[in-house]
mmCIF file of C-alpha atoms and ligand atoms in Angstrom:
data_model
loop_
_atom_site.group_PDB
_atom_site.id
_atom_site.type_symbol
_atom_site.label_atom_id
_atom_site.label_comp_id
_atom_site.label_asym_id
_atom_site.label_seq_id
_atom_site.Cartn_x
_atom_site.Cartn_y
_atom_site.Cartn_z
ATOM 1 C CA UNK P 30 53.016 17.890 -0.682
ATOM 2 C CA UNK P 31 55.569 16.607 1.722
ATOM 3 C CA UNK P 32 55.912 13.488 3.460
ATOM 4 C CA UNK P 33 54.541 14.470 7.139
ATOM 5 C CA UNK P 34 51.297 15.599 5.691
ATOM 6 C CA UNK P 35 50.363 12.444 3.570
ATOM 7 C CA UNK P 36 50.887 10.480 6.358
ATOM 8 C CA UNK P 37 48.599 12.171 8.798
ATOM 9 C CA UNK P 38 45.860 11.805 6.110
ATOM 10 C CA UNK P 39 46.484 8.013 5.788
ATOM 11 C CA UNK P 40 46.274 8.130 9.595
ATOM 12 C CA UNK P 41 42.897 10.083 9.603
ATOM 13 C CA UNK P 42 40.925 7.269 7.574
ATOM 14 C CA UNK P 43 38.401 5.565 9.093
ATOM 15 C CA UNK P 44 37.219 2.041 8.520
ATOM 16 C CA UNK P 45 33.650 0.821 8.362
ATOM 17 C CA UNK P 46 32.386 -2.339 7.740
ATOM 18 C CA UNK P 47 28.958 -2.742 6.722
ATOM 19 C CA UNK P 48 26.769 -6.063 6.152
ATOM 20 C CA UNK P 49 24.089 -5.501 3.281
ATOM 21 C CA UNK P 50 21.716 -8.150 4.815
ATOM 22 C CA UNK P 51 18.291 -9.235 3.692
ATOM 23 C CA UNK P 52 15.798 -12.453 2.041
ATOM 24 C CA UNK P 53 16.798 -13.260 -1.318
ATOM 25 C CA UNK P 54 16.170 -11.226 -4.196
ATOM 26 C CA UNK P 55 15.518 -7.922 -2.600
ATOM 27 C CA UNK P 56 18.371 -6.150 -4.452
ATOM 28 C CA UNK P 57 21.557 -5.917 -1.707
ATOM 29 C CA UNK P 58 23.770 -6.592 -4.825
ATOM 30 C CA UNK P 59 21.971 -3.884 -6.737
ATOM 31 C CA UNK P 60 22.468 -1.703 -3.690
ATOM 32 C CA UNK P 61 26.087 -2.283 -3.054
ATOM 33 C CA UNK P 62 26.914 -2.504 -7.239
ATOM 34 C CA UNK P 63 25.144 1.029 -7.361
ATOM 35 C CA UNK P 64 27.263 2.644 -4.357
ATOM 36 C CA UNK P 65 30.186 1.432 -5.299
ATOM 37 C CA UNK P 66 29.985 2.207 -9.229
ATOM 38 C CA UNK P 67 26.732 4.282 -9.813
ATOM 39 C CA UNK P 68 25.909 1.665 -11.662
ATOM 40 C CA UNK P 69 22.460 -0.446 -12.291
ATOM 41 C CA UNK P 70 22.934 -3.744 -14.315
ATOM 42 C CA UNK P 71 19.852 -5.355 -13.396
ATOM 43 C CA UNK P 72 21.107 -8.775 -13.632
ATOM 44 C CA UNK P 73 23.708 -10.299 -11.253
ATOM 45 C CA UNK P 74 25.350 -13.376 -10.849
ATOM 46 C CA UNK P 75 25.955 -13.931 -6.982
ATOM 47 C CA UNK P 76 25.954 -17.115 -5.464
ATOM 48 C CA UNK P 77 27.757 -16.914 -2.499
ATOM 49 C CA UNK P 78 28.745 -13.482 0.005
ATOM 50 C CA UNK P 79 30.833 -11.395 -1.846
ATOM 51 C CA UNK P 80 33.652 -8.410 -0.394
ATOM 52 C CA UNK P 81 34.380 -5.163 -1.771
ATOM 53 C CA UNK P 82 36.134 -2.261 -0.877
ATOM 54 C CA UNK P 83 35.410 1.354 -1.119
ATOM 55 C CA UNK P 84 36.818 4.421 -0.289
ATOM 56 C CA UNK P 85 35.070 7.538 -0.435
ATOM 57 C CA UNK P 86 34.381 11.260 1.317
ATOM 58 C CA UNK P 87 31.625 11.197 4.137
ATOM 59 C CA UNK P 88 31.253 14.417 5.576
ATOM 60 C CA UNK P 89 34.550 15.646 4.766
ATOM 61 C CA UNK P 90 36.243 12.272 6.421
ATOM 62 C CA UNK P 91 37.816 9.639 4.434
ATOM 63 C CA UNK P 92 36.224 6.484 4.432
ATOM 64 C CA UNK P 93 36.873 3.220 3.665
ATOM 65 C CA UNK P 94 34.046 1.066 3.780
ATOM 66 C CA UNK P 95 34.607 -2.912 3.345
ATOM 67 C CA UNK P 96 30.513 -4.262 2.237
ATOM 68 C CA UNK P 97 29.761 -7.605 2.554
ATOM 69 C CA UNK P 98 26.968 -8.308 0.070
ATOM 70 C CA UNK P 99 25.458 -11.681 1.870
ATOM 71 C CA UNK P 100 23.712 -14.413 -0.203
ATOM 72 C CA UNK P 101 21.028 -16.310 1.753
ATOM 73 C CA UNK P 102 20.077 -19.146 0.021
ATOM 74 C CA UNK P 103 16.371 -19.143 1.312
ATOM 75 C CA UNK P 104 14.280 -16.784 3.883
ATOM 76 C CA UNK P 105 15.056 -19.360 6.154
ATOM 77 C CA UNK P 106 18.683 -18.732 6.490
ATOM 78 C CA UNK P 107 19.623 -15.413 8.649
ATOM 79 C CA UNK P 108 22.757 -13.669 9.304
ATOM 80 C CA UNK P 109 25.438 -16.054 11.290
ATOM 81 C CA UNK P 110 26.807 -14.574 14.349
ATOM 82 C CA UNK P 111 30.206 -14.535 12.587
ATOM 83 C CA UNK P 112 28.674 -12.181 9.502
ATOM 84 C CA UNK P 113 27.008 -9.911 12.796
ATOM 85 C CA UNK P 114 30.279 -10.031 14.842
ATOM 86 C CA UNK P 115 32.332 -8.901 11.996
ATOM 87 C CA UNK P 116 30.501 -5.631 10.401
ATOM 88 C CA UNK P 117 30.495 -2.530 11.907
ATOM 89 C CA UNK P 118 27.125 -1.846 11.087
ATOM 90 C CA UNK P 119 24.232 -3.647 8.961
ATOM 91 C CA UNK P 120 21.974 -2.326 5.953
ATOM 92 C CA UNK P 121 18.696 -4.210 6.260
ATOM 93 C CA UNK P 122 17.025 -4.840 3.134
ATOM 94 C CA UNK P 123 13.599 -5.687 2.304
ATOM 95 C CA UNK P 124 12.002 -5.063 -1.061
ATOM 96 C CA UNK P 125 8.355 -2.951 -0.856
ATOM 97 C CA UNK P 126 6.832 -5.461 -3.065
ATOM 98 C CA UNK P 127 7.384 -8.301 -1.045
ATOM 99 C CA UNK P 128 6.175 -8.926 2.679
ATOM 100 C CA UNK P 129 8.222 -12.072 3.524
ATOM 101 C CA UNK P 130 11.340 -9.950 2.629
ATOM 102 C CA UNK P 131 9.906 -7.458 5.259
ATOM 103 C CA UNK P 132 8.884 -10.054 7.768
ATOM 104 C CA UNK P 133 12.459 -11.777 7.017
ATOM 105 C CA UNK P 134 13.862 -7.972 8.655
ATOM 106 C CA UNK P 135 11.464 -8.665 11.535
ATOM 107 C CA UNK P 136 13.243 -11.732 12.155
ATOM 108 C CA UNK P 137 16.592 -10.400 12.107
ATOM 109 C CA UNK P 138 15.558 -6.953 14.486
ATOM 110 C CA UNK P 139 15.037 -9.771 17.115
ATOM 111 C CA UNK P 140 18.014 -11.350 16.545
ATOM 112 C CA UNK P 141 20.323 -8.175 17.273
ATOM 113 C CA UNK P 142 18.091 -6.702 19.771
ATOM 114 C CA UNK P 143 20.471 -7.168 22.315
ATOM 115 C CA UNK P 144 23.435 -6.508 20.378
ATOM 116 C CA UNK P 145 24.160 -2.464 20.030
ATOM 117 C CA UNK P 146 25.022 -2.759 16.628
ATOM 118 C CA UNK P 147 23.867 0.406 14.436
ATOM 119 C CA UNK P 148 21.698 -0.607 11.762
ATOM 120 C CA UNK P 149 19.767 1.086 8.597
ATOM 121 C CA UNK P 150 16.540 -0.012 7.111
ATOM 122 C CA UNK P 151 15.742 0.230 3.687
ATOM 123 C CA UNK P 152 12.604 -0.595 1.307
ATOM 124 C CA UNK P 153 13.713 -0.847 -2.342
ATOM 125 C CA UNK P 154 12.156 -1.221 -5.409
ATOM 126 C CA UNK P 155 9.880 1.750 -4.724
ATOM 127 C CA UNK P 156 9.970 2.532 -8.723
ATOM 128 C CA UNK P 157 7.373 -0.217 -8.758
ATOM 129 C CA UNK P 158 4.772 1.039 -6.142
ATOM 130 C CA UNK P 159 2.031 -0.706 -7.959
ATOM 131 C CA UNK P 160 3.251 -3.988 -6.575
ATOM 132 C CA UNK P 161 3.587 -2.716 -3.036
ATOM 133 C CA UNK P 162 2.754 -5.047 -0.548
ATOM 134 C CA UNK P 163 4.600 -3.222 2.508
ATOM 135 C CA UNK P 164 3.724 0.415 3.604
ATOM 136 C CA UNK P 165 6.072 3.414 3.963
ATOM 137 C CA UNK P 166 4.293 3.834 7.714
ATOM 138 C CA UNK P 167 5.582 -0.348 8.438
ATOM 139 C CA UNK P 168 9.114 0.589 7.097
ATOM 140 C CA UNK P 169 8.838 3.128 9.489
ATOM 141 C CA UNK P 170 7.561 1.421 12.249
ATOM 142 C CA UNK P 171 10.323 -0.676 12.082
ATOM 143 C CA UNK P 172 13.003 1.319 11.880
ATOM 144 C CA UNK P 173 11.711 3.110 14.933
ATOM 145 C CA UNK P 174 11.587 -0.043 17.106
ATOM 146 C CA UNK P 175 15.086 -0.592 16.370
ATOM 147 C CA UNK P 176 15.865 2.910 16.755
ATOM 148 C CA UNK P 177 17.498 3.342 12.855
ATOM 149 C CA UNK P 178 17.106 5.304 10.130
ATOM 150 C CA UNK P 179 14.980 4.741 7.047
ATOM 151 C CA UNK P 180 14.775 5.442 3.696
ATOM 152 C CA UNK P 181 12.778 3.831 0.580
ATOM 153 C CA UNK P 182 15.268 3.678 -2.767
ATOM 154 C CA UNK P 183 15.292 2.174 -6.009
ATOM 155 C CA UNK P 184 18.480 0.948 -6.885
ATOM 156 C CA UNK P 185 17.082 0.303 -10.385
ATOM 157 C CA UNK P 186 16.619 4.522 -10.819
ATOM 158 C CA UNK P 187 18.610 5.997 -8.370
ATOM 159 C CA UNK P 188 22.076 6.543 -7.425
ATOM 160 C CA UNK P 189 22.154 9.515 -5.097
ATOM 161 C CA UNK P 190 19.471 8.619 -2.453
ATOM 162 C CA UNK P 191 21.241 4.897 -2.540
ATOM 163 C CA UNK P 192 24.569 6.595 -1.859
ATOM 164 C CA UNK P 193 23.180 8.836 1.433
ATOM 165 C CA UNK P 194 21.795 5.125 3.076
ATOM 166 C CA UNK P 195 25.223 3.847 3.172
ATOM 167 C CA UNK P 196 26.324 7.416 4.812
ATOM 168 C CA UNK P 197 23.517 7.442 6.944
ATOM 169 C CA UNK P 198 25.147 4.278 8.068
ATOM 170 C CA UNK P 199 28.563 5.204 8.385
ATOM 171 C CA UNK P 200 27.482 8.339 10.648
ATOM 172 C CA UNK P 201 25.547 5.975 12.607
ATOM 173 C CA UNK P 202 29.128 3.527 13.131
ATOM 174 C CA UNK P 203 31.148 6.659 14.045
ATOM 175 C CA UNK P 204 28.609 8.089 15.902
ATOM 176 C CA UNK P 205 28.461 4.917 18.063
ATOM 177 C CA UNK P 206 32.282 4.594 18.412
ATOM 178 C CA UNK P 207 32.315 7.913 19.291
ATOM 179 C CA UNK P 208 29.825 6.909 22.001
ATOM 180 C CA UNK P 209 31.716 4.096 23.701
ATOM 181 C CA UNK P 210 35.064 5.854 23.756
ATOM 182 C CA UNK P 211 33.476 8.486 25.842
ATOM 183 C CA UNK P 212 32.058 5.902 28.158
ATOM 184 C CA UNK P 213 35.068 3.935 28.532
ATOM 185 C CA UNK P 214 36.734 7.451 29.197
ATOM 186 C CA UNK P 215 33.919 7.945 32.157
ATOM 187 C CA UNK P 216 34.636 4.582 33.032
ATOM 188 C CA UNK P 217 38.082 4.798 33.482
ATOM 189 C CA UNK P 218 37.594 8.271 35.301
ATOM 190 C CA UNK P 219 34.561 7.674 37.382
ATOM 191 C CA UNK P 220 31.507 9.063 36.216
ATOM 192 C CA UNK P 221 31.459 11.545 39.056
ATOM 193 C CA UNK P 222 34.776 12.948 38.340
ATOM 194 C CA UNK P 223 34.993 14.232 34.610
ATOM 195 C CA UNK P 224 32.839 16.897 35.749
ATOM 196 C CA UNK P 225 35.306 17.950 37.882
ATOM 197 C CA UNK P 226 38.108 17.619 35.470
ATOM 198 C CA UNK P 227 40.912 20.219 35.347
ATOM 199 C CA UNK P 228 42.011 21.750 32.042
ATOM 200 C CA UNK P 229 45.173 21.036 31.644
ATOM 201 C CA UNK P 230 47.092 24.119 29.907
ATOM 202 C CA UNK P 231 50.057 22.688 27.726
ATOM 203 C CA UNK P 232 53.289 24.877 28.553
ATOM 204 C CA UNK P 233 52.411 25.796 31.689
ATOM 205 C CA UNK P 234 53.329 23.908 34.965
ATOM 206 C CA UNK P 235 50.387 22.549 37.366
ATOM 207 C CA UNK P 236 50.935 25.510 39.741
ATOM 208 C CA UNK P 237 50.548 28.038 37.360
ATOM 209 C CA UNK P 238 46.681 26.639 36.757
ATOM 210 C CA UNK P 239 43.720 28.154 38.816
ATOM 211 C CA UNK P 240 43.451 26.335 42.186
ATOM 212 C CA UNK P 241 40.164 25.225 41.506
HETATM 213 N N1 LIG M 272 12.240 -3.030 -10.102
HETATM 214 C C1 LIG M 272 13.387 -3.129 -9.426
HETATM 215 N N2 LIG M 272 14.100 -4.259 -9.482
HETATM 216 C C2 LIG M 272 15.250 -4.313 -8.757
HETATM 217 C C3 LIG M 272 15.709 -3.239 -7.969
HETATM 218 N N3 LIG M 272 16.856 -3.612 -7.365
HETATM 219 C C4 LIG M 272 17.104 -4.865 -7.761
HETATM 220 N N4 LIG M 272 16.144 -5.300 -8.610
HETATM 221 C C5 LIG M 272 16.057 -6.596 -9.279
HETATM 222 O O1 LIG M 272 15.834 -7.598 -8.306
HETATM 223 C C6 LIG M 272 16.500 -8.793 -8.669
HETATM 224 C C7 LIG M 272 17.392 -9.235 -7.524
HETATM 225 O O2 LIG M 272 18.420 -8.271 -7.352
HETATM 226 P P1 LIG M 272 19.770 -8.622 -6.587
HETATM 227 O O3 LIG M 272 20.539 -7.382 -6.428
HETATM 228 O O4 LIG M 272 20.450 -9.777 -7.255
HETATM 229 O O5 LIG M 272 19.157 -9.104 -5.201
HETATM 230 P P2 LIG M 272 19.943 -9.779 -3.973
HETATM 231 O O6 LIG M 272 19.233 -9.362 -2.753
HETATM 232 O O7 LIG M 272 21.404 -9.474 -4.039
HETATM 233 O O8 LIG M 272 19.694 -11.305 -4.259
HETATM 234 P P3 LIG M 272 20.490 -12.584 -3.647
HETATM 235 O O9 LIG M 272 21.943 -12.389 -3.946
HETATM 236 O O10 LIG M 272 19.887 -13.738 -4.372
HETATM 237 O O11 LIG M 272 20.210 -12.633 -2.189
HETATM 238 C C8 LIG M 272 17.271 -8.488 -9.954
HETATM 239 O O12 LIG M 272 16.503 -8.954 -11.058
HETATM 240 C C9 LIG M 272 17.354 -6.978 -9.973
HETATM 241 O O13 LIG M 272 17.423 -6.469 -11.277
HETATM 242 C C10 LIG M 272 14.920 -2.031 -7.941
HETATM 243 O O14 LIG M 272 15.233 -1.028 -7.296
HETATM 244 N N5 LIG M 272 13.763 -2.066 -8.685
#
């Protein structure tokens, strides 16, 4: 393979930063630990935010996603603005078996409410459904007020359905970037005239376009 075409596939990766948020205990270090190595350990020793790196294939794309795995000390301690302001997009975490964990994600949905930022809710632990204390149907709920997707996972069992939330994700950041280009294009042009854009033929000079 020659020079020229490595480069344009370095150039063709995309970045995503996500921020695996949620109360303590709900498994975001299981979560990220399973994406990023398929594996489960089911002990982990995290006492502060940690940063990894990741590149893998999303929809035929090269991706390089950068996790932050954030460490809450209590359910009284959300996201900073700094942790918000720097991901691209956030994986909110409860666990099924515990409603403050769920009510913690309440908290946070009305923190970014304003903020455009795509987000993904997920309810793990569902290997252990007889401790359920949240509902698929309030997972749900959820997700639809903040306009996400949603999935329930067990990072303890599973390592493909844990794998599609964080590409659910990442097609949510792209398809939002994808979104503002497009209306800082229209901005740029005026809304009213990109639908009265002109092709413009490569080779050809302007008078050898249509006139209209
Ligand atoms: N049954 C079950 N236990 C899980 C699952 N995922 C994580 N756990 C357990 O839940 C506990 C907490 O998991 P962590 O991944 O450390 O949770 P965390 O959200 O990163 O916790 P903090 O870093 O303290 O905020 C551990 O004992 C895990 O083994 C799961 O899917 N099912």
């Amino acid at each position: 393979m020659n020079a020229k075409v490595l480069r344009r596939k370095k150039s063709s990766l995309s970045g995503v930063k996500v921020a695996v948020i949620g109360a303590p205990g709900v498994g975001k270090t299981a979560l990220s630990v399973r994406f990023l190595t398929r594996r489960y350990i089911g002990e982990y020793d995290h006492k502060s935010d940690s940063r990894y790196k990741h590149e893998v294939l999303v929809d035929n794309d090269t991706i390089l996603y950068e996790i932050l795995d954030t460490c809450p000390k209590n359910d009284n301690e959300l996201p900073t603005n700094e942790t918000i302001n720097w991901a691209d997009g956030l994986l909110l975490v409860y666990s099924i078996n515990d409603r403050n964990s769920f009510n913690y994600l309440k908290r946070i949905g009305a923190l970014i409410n304003d903020n455009d930022i795509p987000v993904y809710v997920v309810g793990n632990k569902n290997d252990i459904v007889h401790l359920r204390e949240v509902s698929v149907e309030e997972g749900a709920i959820l997700a639809r007020s903040l306009e996400c997707g949603f999935s329930e996972v067990a990072a303890a069992e599973q390592v493909a359905p844990v794998a599609v939330v964080f590409q659910e994700l990442c097609r949510a950041v792209l398809a939002s970037r994808r979104k503002s280009k497009h209306s800082l294009l229209e901005r740029m042009l005026g809304t009213h005239r990109t639908s009265h854009l002109k092709l413009y033929v490569r080779g050809k000079s302007d008078s050898a376009l249509p006139k209209d």
